[in-house]
């Protein structure tokens, strides 16, 4: 019987051996025990806030009011994180009638914030092309007040013929058209709460091809869309810029966007997710040249076309 | 000193991750001067038998002397899968795991499940920290095969109330932190830390006032989220929101105390 072991002993041995563990080989001395690093390592890297503040920044996508924070709150975030210029807008509520009084009121809120923080905020107007003449009048009213572009939500698709005269107007103005983008596509189709007029990446591709002189901005790849799918769709649309804003600061998102969109068409933005916007940019594997372009220069070059550049 | 309270190795089935090995994570830690990372294996979210994921992590940490002292491993334990008590024992005594990760949304049980409560009590008795993430990824752009449900902070109350004397690490606080007065009192009285990776820790200065400066710790949730935002929320606090001593608690002091390291 000497060669036999009991079932109990056999099972005990099996549990240990199947995971390759002898009783003396646990992680003590391998995993962190609190004794190996007895004093703080001497910092080698530039402190994070110095790195953050070193870059001049234009936030290409921000809002004030309507649950996005007061102008003072947004300006405070910008100051905290060294965002020199914030492109603010107040789109009409999704599902609203989108009548002229509504878009004028939204633009008045923005104008008020611009006056309150003239060095920090620059306005993006909103409108509804269903109301053609009122929209054209509103463009003039806002441009005269210092607005430099347009931000739209989902009342009309970006490639709807209703938009054509508005797009042509913005070609003349040499200003950018920022259009909201959807969430989802995760479950084969876009999120059920999205309205039928939401502009999907393929709509941007279509509008950009029809109006090659126009400048479009695809909103927030961190805003809940499948960003890999969106970037692949927009790869060959040279007049569509892509902003990297949104609350969903997934790892590798900007690196991936760089691969498909390129360093000249990506725009830094937060969509009021200020930490994710700045943190994602600092985390991304970018060269110094690329980071400066995306943080500031690309948007400033857009503004230069209408003579509204920051410097 | 910087300790990342929330890092992963392993795969996510719907999206390619970068630097998702101990080697890749260590390279990032070196690049950004992070001294140690609390780490668990994402594969354990999807393996039905999570112990394989714990064994993978254990073996990977043992495989390279460079990993010595840099990783604080947490075991993924599923209390509704047979053998979990043996798994917990092995992870605790043989593998040197300092805590456990629960994934009820993926493993299919409620926090009020008696086996879950039993597991948390056993972890408590072993001095292990119990970690829960309010969500792992944003469900909006994820796959149609992924779970859609995610938690607000108050959704973890059932387990905290059931085992108030355990130690908790609440990760990726991505949704509402709203609590009524009674719930707030429960949180205050529990040995609990939230990491700074989640989007709803944006107002960290006020959260420190509301919950207490001992209740938060730097975390990245990497590689699922980017590697810098979690620290930015700490480092951008102004002097009137967090003095140097408080920032040190957030960088490493609080998590060291919770883990007793």
Coordinates of C-alpha atoms in Angstrom, one line a residue:
Chain A
X1 CA 0.0 0.0 0.0
X2 CA 3.0 2.3 0.2
X3 CA 2.6 3.5 -3.4
X4 CA -1.0 4.6 -2.9
X5 CA -2.1 8.0 -1.6
X6 CA -5.5 8.8 -0.3
X7 CA -8.1 10.5 -2.5
X8 CA -8.0 13.5 -0.1
X9 CA -4.3 13.9 -0.5
X10 CA -4.6 13.4 -4.3
X11 CA -7.2 16.1 -4.7
X12 CA -5.3 18.5 -2.5
X13 CA -2.2 17.9 -4.7
X14 CA -4.2 18.4 -7.8
X15 CA -5.6 21.8 -6.9
X16 CA -2.1 23.0 -6.3
X17 CA -0.4 21.4 -9.3
X18 CA -3.0 22.4 -11.9
X19 CA -2.3 26.0 -11.3
X20 CA 1.4 25.4 -11.1
X21 CA 1.7 26.5 -7.5
X22 CA 3.8 25.1 -4.8
X23 CA 2.9 26.3 -1.4
X24 CA 6.0 28.4 -1.1
X25 CA 5.8 30.1 -4.5
X26 CA 3.1 32.7 -4.0
X27 CA 3.6 36.3 -5.0
X28 CA 5.2 37.5 -1.8
X29 CA 8.3 39.3 -3.0
X30 CA 6.8 39.5 -6.5
X31 CA 3.6 41.5 -6.2
X32 CA 3.7 44.8 -4.5
X33 CA 4.2 44.3 -0.8
X34 CA 4.7 47.9 0.3
X35 CA 8.4 47.3 1.1
X36 CA 10.0 47.4 -2.3
X37 CA 9.2 51.0 -3.0
X38 CA 10.0 52.6 0.3
X39 CA 10.5 56.1 -1.0
X40 CA 8.9 57.9 -3.9
X41 CA 10.6 57.4 -7.2
X42 CA 12.3 60.6 -8.3
X43 CA 10.0 62.1 -11.0
X44 CA 11.5 61.8 -14.4
X45 CA 8.6 63.1 -16.5
X46 CA 7.4 66.7 -16.7
X47 CA 4.6 67.2 -14.1
X48 CA 1.3 66.6 -15.7
X49 CA -0.1 70.1 -15.2
X50 CA 3.0 71.7 -16.6
X51 CA 2.6 69.5 -19.7
X52 CA -1.1 70.3 -20.0
X53 CA -0.6 74.1 -19.6
X54 CA 2.3 74.1 -22.1
X55 CA -0.1 73.6 -25.1
X56 CA -2.2 76.4 -26.5
X57 CA -5.7 75.0 -27.0
X58 CA -8.8 75.8 -28.9
X59 CA -11.8 73.7 -27.8
X60 CA -13.6 73.1 -31.1
X61 CA -16.8 71.8 -29.5
X62 CA -18.4 73.2 -26.3
X63 CA -21.8 74.4 -25.0
X64 CA -23.1 76.7 -22.4
X65 CA -26.5 76.6 -20.8
X66 CA -29.1 73.9 -21.0
X67 CA -27.5 71.6 -18.5
X68 CA -24.0 72.1 -19.9
X69 CA -23.0 74.6 -17.2
X70 CA -23.2 78.3 -16.9
X71 CA -20.8 80.5 -18.9
X72 CA -18.8 81.1 -15.6
X73 CA -18.6 77.4 -14.9
X74 CA -17.4 76.6 -18.5
X75 CA -14.9 79.5 -18.4
X76 CA -13.6 78.1 -15.1
X77 CA -12.9 74.7 -16.5
X78 CA -11.1 76.3 -19.4
X79 CA -8.9 78.3 -17.1
X80 CA -8.2 75.3 -15.0
X81 CA -7.0 73.3 -18.0
X82 CA -5.4 76.0 -20.0
X83 CA -8.0 76.1 -22.8
X84 CA -7.4 79.5 -24.4
X85 CA -10.4 79.6 -26.7
X86 CA -13.7 77.8 -26.4
X87 CA -16.1 77.6 -29.4
X88 CA -19.5 77.7 -27.7
X89 CA -22.9 77.0 -29.1
X90 CA -26.4 76.2 -27.9
X91 CA -28.2 73.9 -30.3
X92 CA -32.0 73.7 -30.1
X93 CA -33.4 70.9 -28.1
X94 CA -33.7 67.6 -30.0
X95 CA -37.3 67.0 -30.9
X96 CA -38.2 70.7 -30.6
X97 CA -40.1 72.5 -33.4
X98 CA -37.0 74.4 -34.3
X99 CA -38.9 77.6 -35.1
X100 CA -37.0 80.8 -35.7
X101 CA -37.7 82.3 -32.3
X102 CA -36.1 79.2 -30.8
X103 CA -32.9 79.4 -32.7
X104 CA -32.6 83.1 -32.2
X105 CA -33.0 82.6 -28.4
X106 CA -30.3 80.0 -28.4
X107 CA -27.9 82.3 -30.3
X108 CA -28.8 85.2 -27.9
X109 CA -27.6 83.0 -25.0
X110 CA -24.3 82.5 -26.8
X111 CA -23.9 86.1 -27.6
X112 CA -24.5 87.0 -24.0
X113 CA -21.8 84.5 -22.9
X114 CA -19.4 85.9 -25.5
X115 CA -19.9 89.4 -24.1
X116 CA -19.4 88.1 -20.5
X117 CA -16.1 86.3 -21.4
X118 CA -14.9 88.0 -24.6
X119 CA -11.4 86.6 -24.4
X120 CA -12.5 83.0 -23.7
X121 CA -15.6 82.4 -25.8
X122 CA -16.3 82.5 -29.5
X123 CA -19.8 81.8 -30.8
X124 CA -21.1 79.2 -33.2
X125 CA -24.6 80.0 -34.4
X126 CA -27.5 77.6 -34.8
X127 CA -30.5 77.6 -37.2
X128 CA -33.0 75.4 -38.9
X129 CA -32.8 75.3 -42.7
X130 CA -36.5 74.4 -42.9
X131 CA -37.0 78.2 -42.3
X132 CA -34.7 79.4 -45.1
X133 CA -35.1 83.1 -45.1
X134 CA -35.1 83.4 -41.3
X135 CA -32.0 81.2 -41.2
X136 CA -30.2 83.4 -43.8
X137 CA -31.2 86.5 -41.7
X138 CA -29.9 84.8 -38.6
X139 CA -26.6 84.0 -40.2
X140 CA -26.1 87.7 -40.9
X141 CA -27.2 88.8 -37.5
X142 CA -24.8 86.4 -35.8
X143 CA -21.8 86.9 -38.1
X144 CA -22.2 90.7 -37.5
X145 CA -22.0 89.9 -33.7
X146 CA -18.7 88.0 -34.1
X147 CA -19.9 84.4 -34.5
X148 CA -17.4 82.3 -36.6
X149 CA -19.2 79.1 -37.5
X150 CA -22.3 77.0 -37.2
X151 CA -23.4 74.2 -34.9
X152 CA -26.4 72.1 -35.8
X153 CA -28.2 69.3 -34.1
X154 CA -30.6 66.9 -35.8
X155 CA -33.6 68.8 -37.2
X156 CA -32.4 68.2 -40.7
X157 CA -29.8 65.9 -42.1
X158 CA -26.5 67.5 -43.2
X159 CA -27.0 66.2 -46.8
X160 CA -30.7 67.2 -47.1
X161 CA -31.3 69.6 -50.0
X162 CA -32.8 72.0 -47.5
X163 CA -29.2 72.6 -46.3
X164 CA -27.7 73.3 -49.7
X165 CA -28.2 77.1 -49.7
X166 CA -26.9 77.3 -46.1
X167 CA -23.8 75.2 -47.0
X168 CA -23.2 77.5 -50.0
X169 CA -23.5 80.5 -47.7
X170 CA -20.9 79.1 -45.4
X171 CA -18.6 78.4 -48.4
X172 CA -18.8 82.1 -49.1
X173 CA -18.1 82.9 -45.5
X174 CA -15.2 80.5 -45.3
X175 CA -16.6 79.2 -42.0
X176 CA -17.0 75.7 -40.7
X177 CA -20.2 73.7 -40.2
X178 CA -20.2 71.6 -37.1
X179 CA -22.9 68.9 -37.1
X180 CA -23.9 66.6 -34.3
X181 CA -23.4 62.9 -34.7
X182 CA -25.3 59.9 -33.3
X183 CA -24.7 57.5 -30.5
X184 CA -24.7 53.8 -31.1
X185 CA -24.4 51.5 -34.0
X186 CA -23.3 49.1 -31.3
X187 CA -26.4 47.0 -31.8
X188 CA -26.2 46.9 -35.6
X189 CA -28.3 50.0 -35.9
X190 CA -28.1 53.4 -34.2
X191 CA -29.5 53.9 -30.8
X192 CA -33.3 53.8 -30.8
X193 CA -33.6 57.2 -29.3
X194 CA -32.0 58.9 -32.2
X195 CA -34.4 60.8 -34.5
X196 CA -34.7 59.9 -38.2
X197 CA -32.9 63.1 -39.2
X198 CA -29.7 62.4 -37.3
X199 CA -26.7 62.8 -39.6
X200 CA -24.7 59.6 -39.8
X201 CA -21.1 59.4 -41.1
X202 CA -22.3 58.4 -44.5
X203 CA -24.4 61.6 -44.7
X204 CA -21.3 63.7 -44.0
X205 CA -19.4 61.8 -46.8
X206 CA -22.2 62.6 -49.2
X207 CA -22.4 66.3 -48.2
X208 CA -18.7 66.7 -48.3
X209 CA -18.5 65.2 -51.8
X210 CA -21.3 67.4 -53.1
X211 CA -19.7 70.5 -51.6
X212 CA -15.9 70.0 -51.8
X213 CA -15.2 73.7 -50.9
X214 CA -17.2 73.5 -47.7
X215 CA -15.7 72.7 -44.3
X216 CA -17.6 70.2 -42.2
X217 CA -16.9 69.2 -38.6
X218 CA -18.0 65.7 -37.5
X219 CA -18.9 66.0 -33.9
X220 CA -17.5 64.1 -30.9
X221 CA -16.1 60.7 -31.8
X222 CA -16.0 60.2 -28.0
X223 CA -19.7 61.1 -27.7
X224 CA -21.1 57.5 -27.9
X225 CA -20.7 56.6 -31.5
X226 CA -18.6 53.6 -32.7
X227 CA -15.6 55.8 -33.3
X228 CA -13.7 53.2 -35.3
X229 CA -16.6 52.8 -37.7
X230 CA -17.0 56.6 -38.0
X231 CA -13.3 57.2 -38.7
X232 CA -13.2 54.5 -41.4
X233 CA -16.3 56.0 -43.1
X234 CA -14.7 59.5 -43.1
X235 CA -11.2 58.5 -44.1
X236 CA -11.5 59.8 -47.7
X237 CA -13.5 63.0 -47.1
X238 CA -10.7 65.6 -47.0
X239 CA -13.1 68.5 -46.2
X240 CA -14.5 66.8 -43.1
X241 CA -12.7 67.6 -39.9
X242 CA -13.3 65.3 -36.9
X243 CA -13.4 66.5 -33.3
X244 CA -12.3 64.1 -30.6
X245 CA -14.6 65.4 -27.9
X246 CA -17.1 63.5 -25.8
X247 CA -17.4 61.8 -22.4
X248 CA -16.2 58.4 -23.6
X249 CA -12.4 58.7 -23.4
X250 CA -11.6 55.2 -24.6
X251 CA -8.0 54.2 -24.7
X252 CA -6.4 54.4 -28.2
X253 CA -9.3 56.4 -29.7
X254 CA -7.2 59.4 -30.8
X255 CA -4.4 57.1 -32.0
X256 CA -6.9 55.3 -34.1
X257 CA -8.4 58.5 -35.5
X258 CA -4.9 59.8 -36.4
X259 CA -4.4 56.7 -38.5
X260 CA -7.6 57.1 -40.5
X261 CA -8.2 60.9 -40.5
X262 CA -4.7 62.2 -40.3
X263 CA -3.0 64.9 -38.2
X264 CA -4.4 67.8 -40.3
X265 CA -8.1 67.0 -39.9
X266 CA -8.4 66.2 -36.2
X267 CA -9.6 68.8 -33.8
X268 CA -9.3 68.9 -30.1
X269 CA -12.6 69.3 -28.3
X270 CA -14.3 68.5 -25.1
X271 CA -18.1 68.8 -25.6
X272 CA -17.9 69.8 -21.9
X273 CA -16.1 66.6 -20.9
X274 CA -13.1 68.8 -20.1
X275 CA -11.0 66.3 -18.3
X276 CA -11.6 63.6 -20.9
X277 CA -10.9 66.0 -23.7
X278 CA -7.6 67.2 -22.4
X279 CA -6.5 64.0 -20.7
X280 CA -7.2 62.0 -23.9
X281 CA -5.0 64.3 -25.9
X282 CA -2.2 64.2 -23.4
X283 CA -2.4 60.4 -23.3
X284 CA -2.5 59.9 -27.1
X285 CA 0.7 58.7 -28.8
X286 CA 1.3 61.9 -30.8
X287 CA 4.4 63.7 -31.8
X288 CA 4.9 67.2 -30.5
X289 CA 4.0 68.6 -33.9
X290 CA 0.8 66.5 -34.1
X291 CA -0.3 67.5 -30.6
X292 CA 0.2 71.2 -31.3
X293 CA -1.7 70.8 -34.6
X294 CA -4.7 69.0 -33.0
X295 CA -4.8 71.1 -29.8
X296 CA -4.6 74.5 -31.7
X297 CA -3.2 74.9 -35.1
X298 CA -5.8 73.0 -37.2
X299 CA -8.7 75.0 -35.8
X300 CA -6.7 78.2 -36.0
X301 CA -6.1 77.5 -39.6
X302 CA -9.8 77.1 -40.2
X303 CA -10.4 80.5 -38.5
X304 CA -7.7 82.1 -40.6
X305 CA -9.7 81.4 -43.8
X306 CA -12.4 83.9 -42.5
X307 CA -9.8 86.2 -40.9
X308 CA -11.0 85.3 -37.4
X309 CA -7.9 83.5 -36.3
X310 CA -6.8 83.6 -32.7
X311 CA -3.2 84.7 -33.4
Chain B
X1 CA 4.4 58.2 -5.2
X2 CA 1.7 57.2 -7.7
X3 CA -0.4 54.1 -7.5
X4 CA -3.0 53.4 -10.1
X5 CA -6.0 51.9 -8.3
X6 CA -7.6 50.6 -11.4
X7 CA -5.8 48.9 -14.3
X8 CA -6.3 45.7 -16.4
X9 CA -4.5 43.2 -18.5
X10 CA -6.3 40.8 -20.8
X11 CA -8.6 41.2 -23.7
X12 CA -11.9 42.9 -24.5
X13 CA -13.8 40.8 -27.0
X14 CA -15.3 43.7 -29.0
X15 CA -12.3 46.1 -29.3
X16 CA -8.6 45.8 -29.6
X17 CA -6.8 47.0 -26.5
X18 CA -3.2 48.3 -26.5
X19 CA -0.6 47.6 -23.8
X20 CA -2.9 45.0 -22.2
X21 CA -0.2 42.7 -20.8
X22 CA 1.9 43.1 -17.7
X23 CA 4.8 44.1 -20.0
X24 CA 2.8 46.7 -21.8
X25 CA 1.3 48.1 -18.6
X26 CA 4.8 48.3 -17.0
X27 CA 6.1 50.2 -20.0
X28 CA 3.3 52.7 -19.6
X29 CA 3.9 52.9 -15.8
X30 CA 7.6 53.6 -16.5
X31 CA 6.7 56.3 -19.1
X32 CA 4.4 58.1 -16.7
X33 CA 6.2 57.5 -13.4
X34 CA 3.6 55.3 -11.9
X35 CA 5.1 53.2 -9.2
X36 CA 2.5 50.4 -8.8
X37 CA -0.8 49.3 -10.3
X38 CA -3.8 47.4 -8.9
X39 CA -4.4 45.0 -11.7
X40 CA -6.9 42.3 -12.6
X41 CA -7.4 40.2 -15.7
X42 CA -10.2 41.3 -18.1
X43 CA -10.4 37.7 -19.4
X44 CA -12.1 36.9 -16.1
X45 CA -15.1 39.0 -17.2
X46 CA -15.8 36.5 -20.0
X47 CA -14.4 33.2 -18.8
X48 CA -17.2 31.2 -17.1
X49 CA -14.5 29.7 -14.9
X50 CA -12.8 32.9 -13.8
X51 CA -10.0 31.0 -12.0
X52 CA -8.3 30.5 -15.4
X53 CA -7.9 34.3 -15.6
X54 CA -6.5 34.5 -12.1
X55 CA -4.0 31.8 -13.0
X56 CA -3.0 33.7 -16.1
X57 CA -2.4 36.8 -14.2
X58 CA -0.4 35.0 -11.5
X59 CA 1.8 33.3 -14.0
X60 CA 2.3 36.5 -16.0
X61 CA 3.4 38.5 -12.9
X62 CA 5.8 35.6 -12.0
X63 CA 7.3 35.5 -15.5
X64 CA 9.5 38.5 -15.4
X65 CA 11.7 39.9 -12.6
X66 CA 10.9 43.4 -13.8
X67 CA 7.4 43.0 -12.6
X68 CA 8.6 42.5 -9.0
X69 CA 6.8 44.9 -6.7
X70 CA 5.0 46.8 -9.5
X71 CA 1.6 45.0 -9.5
X72 CA -1.1 44.5 -6.9
X73 CA -3.2 41.7 -8.3
X74 CA -6.9 41.3 -7.7
X75 CA -8.7 38.0 -8.3
X76 CA -11.9 37.8 -10.4
X77 CA -14.2 35.6 -8.4
X78 CA -17.7 34.5 -9.6
X79 CA -19.7 33.4 -6.5
X80 CA -22.4 31.6 -8.5
X81 CA -19.8 29.3 -10.2
X82 CA -18.8 26.1 -8.5
X83 CA -15.5 26.0 -6.7
X84 CA -15.3 29.7 -6.0
X85 CA -14.4 29.2 -2.3
X86 CA -11.4 27.1 -3.4
X87 CA -10.6 29.7 -5.9
X88 CA -10.7 32.5 -3.3
X89 CA -8.6 30.5 -0.9
X90 CA -5.9 29.8 -3.6
X91 CA -5.9 33.4 -4.8
X92 CA -5.6 34.7 -1.3
X93 CA -3.1 32.3 0.2
X94 CA -1.1 30.9 -2.7
X95 CA -1.3 33.7 -5.3
X96 CA -0.9 36.7 -3.0
X97 CA -4.0 38.5 -4.4
X98 CA -4.8 41.6 -2.3
X99 CA -8.4 41.9 -3.3
X100 CA -11.3 40.5 -5.5
X101 CA -13.1 41.9 -8.5
X102 CA -16.8 41.2 -8.8
X103 CA -18.5 41.5 -12.2
X104 CA -22.2 40.8 -11.4
X105 CA -23.5 42.5 -14.5
X106 CA -21.5 40.1 -16.7
X107 CA -21.6 37.0 -14.5
X108 CA -25.4 37.2 -14.0
X109 CA -26.2 37.8 -10.4
X110 CA -27.4 40.5 -8.1
X111 CA -25.4 42.1 -5.4
X112 CA -28.1 40.8 -2.9
X113 CA -27.4 37.2 -4.0
X114 CA -26.6 35.2 -0.8
X115 CA -23.5 33.7 -2.4
X116 CA -22.2 37.2 -3.3
X117 CA -22.8 38.3 0.3
X118 CA -21.0 35.2 1.5
X119 CA -18.1 35.9 -0.8
X120 CA -17.7 39.5 0.4
X121 CA -17.8 38.3 4.0
X122 CA -15.1 35.8 3.3
X123 CA -13.0 38.4 1.6
X124 CA -13.5 40.7 4.6
X125 CA -12.3 38.0 6.9
X126 CA -9.2 37.5 4.8
X127 CA -8.5 41.2 4.8
X128 CA -9.1 41.4 1.0
X129 CA -10.5 44.5 -0.7
X130 CA -13.8 44.1 -2.7
X131 CA -13.7 46.0 -6.0
X132 CA -16.7 46.8 -8.2
X133 CA -16.8 48.9 -11.4
X134 CA -20.0 50.8 -12.1
X135 CA -19.4 49.8 -15.7
X136 CA -16.6 48.4 -17.7
X137 CA -17.2 50.2 -21.0
X138 CA -19.6 52.7 -22.4
X139 CA -22.4 50.6 -23.7
X140 CA -23.4 53.0 -26.4
X141 CA -20.6 52.2 -28.9
X142 CA -20.0 48.7 -27.7
X143 CA -21.2 45.5 -29.4
X144 CA -24.7 44.3 -29.6
X145 CA -23.4 41.3 -27.7
X146 CA -22.3 43.4 -24.7
X147 CA -24.4 44.1 -21.6
X148 CA -26.3 47.4 -21.7
X149 CA -26.9 47.8 -18.0
X150 CA -24.6 50.0 -15.9
X151 CA -24.8 51.2 -12.4
X152 CA -25.2 54.5 -10.6
X153 CA -23.4 54.8 -7.3
X154 CA -26.5 54.0 -5.2
X155 CA -26.8 50.7 -7.0
X156 CA -24.0 49.2 -5.0
X157 CA -25.7 49.9 -1.7
X158 CA -27.2 46.4 -1.3
X159 CA -23.8 44.8 -0.8
X160 CA -22.5 47.7 1.3
X161 CA -25.5 47.5 3.6
X162 CA -25.2 43.7 3.8
X163 CA -21.5 43.7 4.7
X164 CA -20.7 47.1 6.0
X165 CA -17.4 46.1 7.6
X166 CA -15.8 45.0 4.4
X167 CA -13.4 47.2 2.5
X168 CA -14.5 48.4 -0.9
X169 CA -13.0 49.9 -4.0
X170 CA -15.5 51.5 -6.4
X171 CA -14.2 52.0 -9.9
X172 CA -15.1 54.0 -12.9
X173 CA -17.7 56.2 -11.3
X174 CA -19.3 57.1 -14.6
X175 CA -22.9 57.7 -13.5
X176 CA -24.8 59.6 -10.9
X177 CA -23.3 59.9 -7.4
X178 CA -26.7 61.2 -6.0
X179 CA -27.5 59.7 -2.6
X180 CA -30.1 60.7 -0.1
X181 CA -29.0 61.6 3.4
X182 CA -29.3 58.0 4.8
X183 CA -27.4 56.6 1.8
X184 CA -24.8 59.2 2.2
X185 CA -24.3 58.2 5.8
X186 CA -23.9 54.6 4.8
X187 CA -21.1 55.6 2.4
X188 CA -19.4 57.8 5.0
X189 CA -19.3 55.0 7.6
X190 CA -17.9 52.3 5.3
X191 CA -14.2 51.8 4.5
X192 CA -14.6 52.6 0.8
X193 CA -12.6 54.3 -1.9
X194 CA -13.7 55.5 -5.3
X195 CA -11.1 55.9 -8.1
X196 CA -10.9 59.0 -10.3
X197 CA -11.2 57.3 -13.7
X198 CA -15.0 57.8 -14.1
X199 CA -16.5 60.7 -15.9
X200 CA -18.7 61.6 -13.0
X201 CA -15.8 62.4 -10.8
X202 CA -15.4 65.6 -12.9
X203 CA -16.3 67.8 -9.9
X204 CA -13.7 66.1 -7.6
X205 CA -13.2 69.2 -5.5
X206 CA -16.8 69.1 -4.3
X207 CA -16.8 65.3 -4.0
X208 CA -13.9 65.5 -1.6
X209 CA -16.0 67.9 0.5
X210 CA -19.1 65.7 0.2
X211 CA -17.6 62.3 0.9
X212 CA -14.2 63.1 2.5
X213 CA -10.7 63.3 1.2
X214 CA -10.0 59.7 2.4
X215 CA -12.7 58.3 0.0
X216 CA -10.9 58.8 -3.3
X217 CA -7.8 57.5 -5.1
X218 CA -6.2 58.0 -8.5
X219 CA -7.1 55.3 -11.0
X220 CA -7.0 55.0 -14.8
X221 CA -9.3 52.2 -15.8
X222 CA -6.7 51.6 -18.5
X223 CA -6.4 50.3 -21.1
X224 CA -10.2 50.5 -21.5
X225 CA -9.9 54.3 -20.9
X226 CA -7.1 56.6 -21.6
X227 CA -4.1 56.7 -19.3
X228 CA -4.1 60.4 -18.2
X229 CA -7.6 61.6 -17.5
X230 CA -7.8 59.9 -14.1
X231 CA -4.7 61.7 -12.9
X232 CA -5.6 65.0 -14.5
X233 CA -8.7 65.2 -12.2
X234 CA -6.3 65.0 -9.2
X235 CA -3.5 67.2 -10.4
X236 CA -5.7 70.0 -11.7
X237 CA -7.3 70.4 -8.2
X238 CA -6.6 73.9 -6.9
X239 CA -4.9 74.6 -3.6
X240 CA -8.3 75.6 -2.0
X241 CA -9.7 72.2 -3.1
X242 CA -6.8 69.9 -2.2
X243 CA -3.6 70.9 -0.5
X244 CA -0.4 69.0 -1.0
X245 CA -1.1 66.5 1.7
X246 CA -4.5 65.7 0.3
X247 CA -3.1 65.3 -3.2
X248 CA -0.6 62.8 -1.8
X249 CA -3.5 60.9 -0.2
X250 CA -5.2 60.8 -3.7
X251 CA -2.0 59.8 -5.5
X252 CA -1.2 56.8 -3.2
X253 CA -1.9 57.4 0.5
X254 CA -5.5 56.4 0.5
X255 CA -5.1 53.2 -1.6
X256 CA -2.1 52.1 0.4
X257 CA -4.1 52.5 3.6
X258 CA -7.0 50.5 2.2
X259 CA -4.8 47.7 1.0
X260 CA -2.5 47.8 4.0
X261 CA 0.6 48.0 1.9

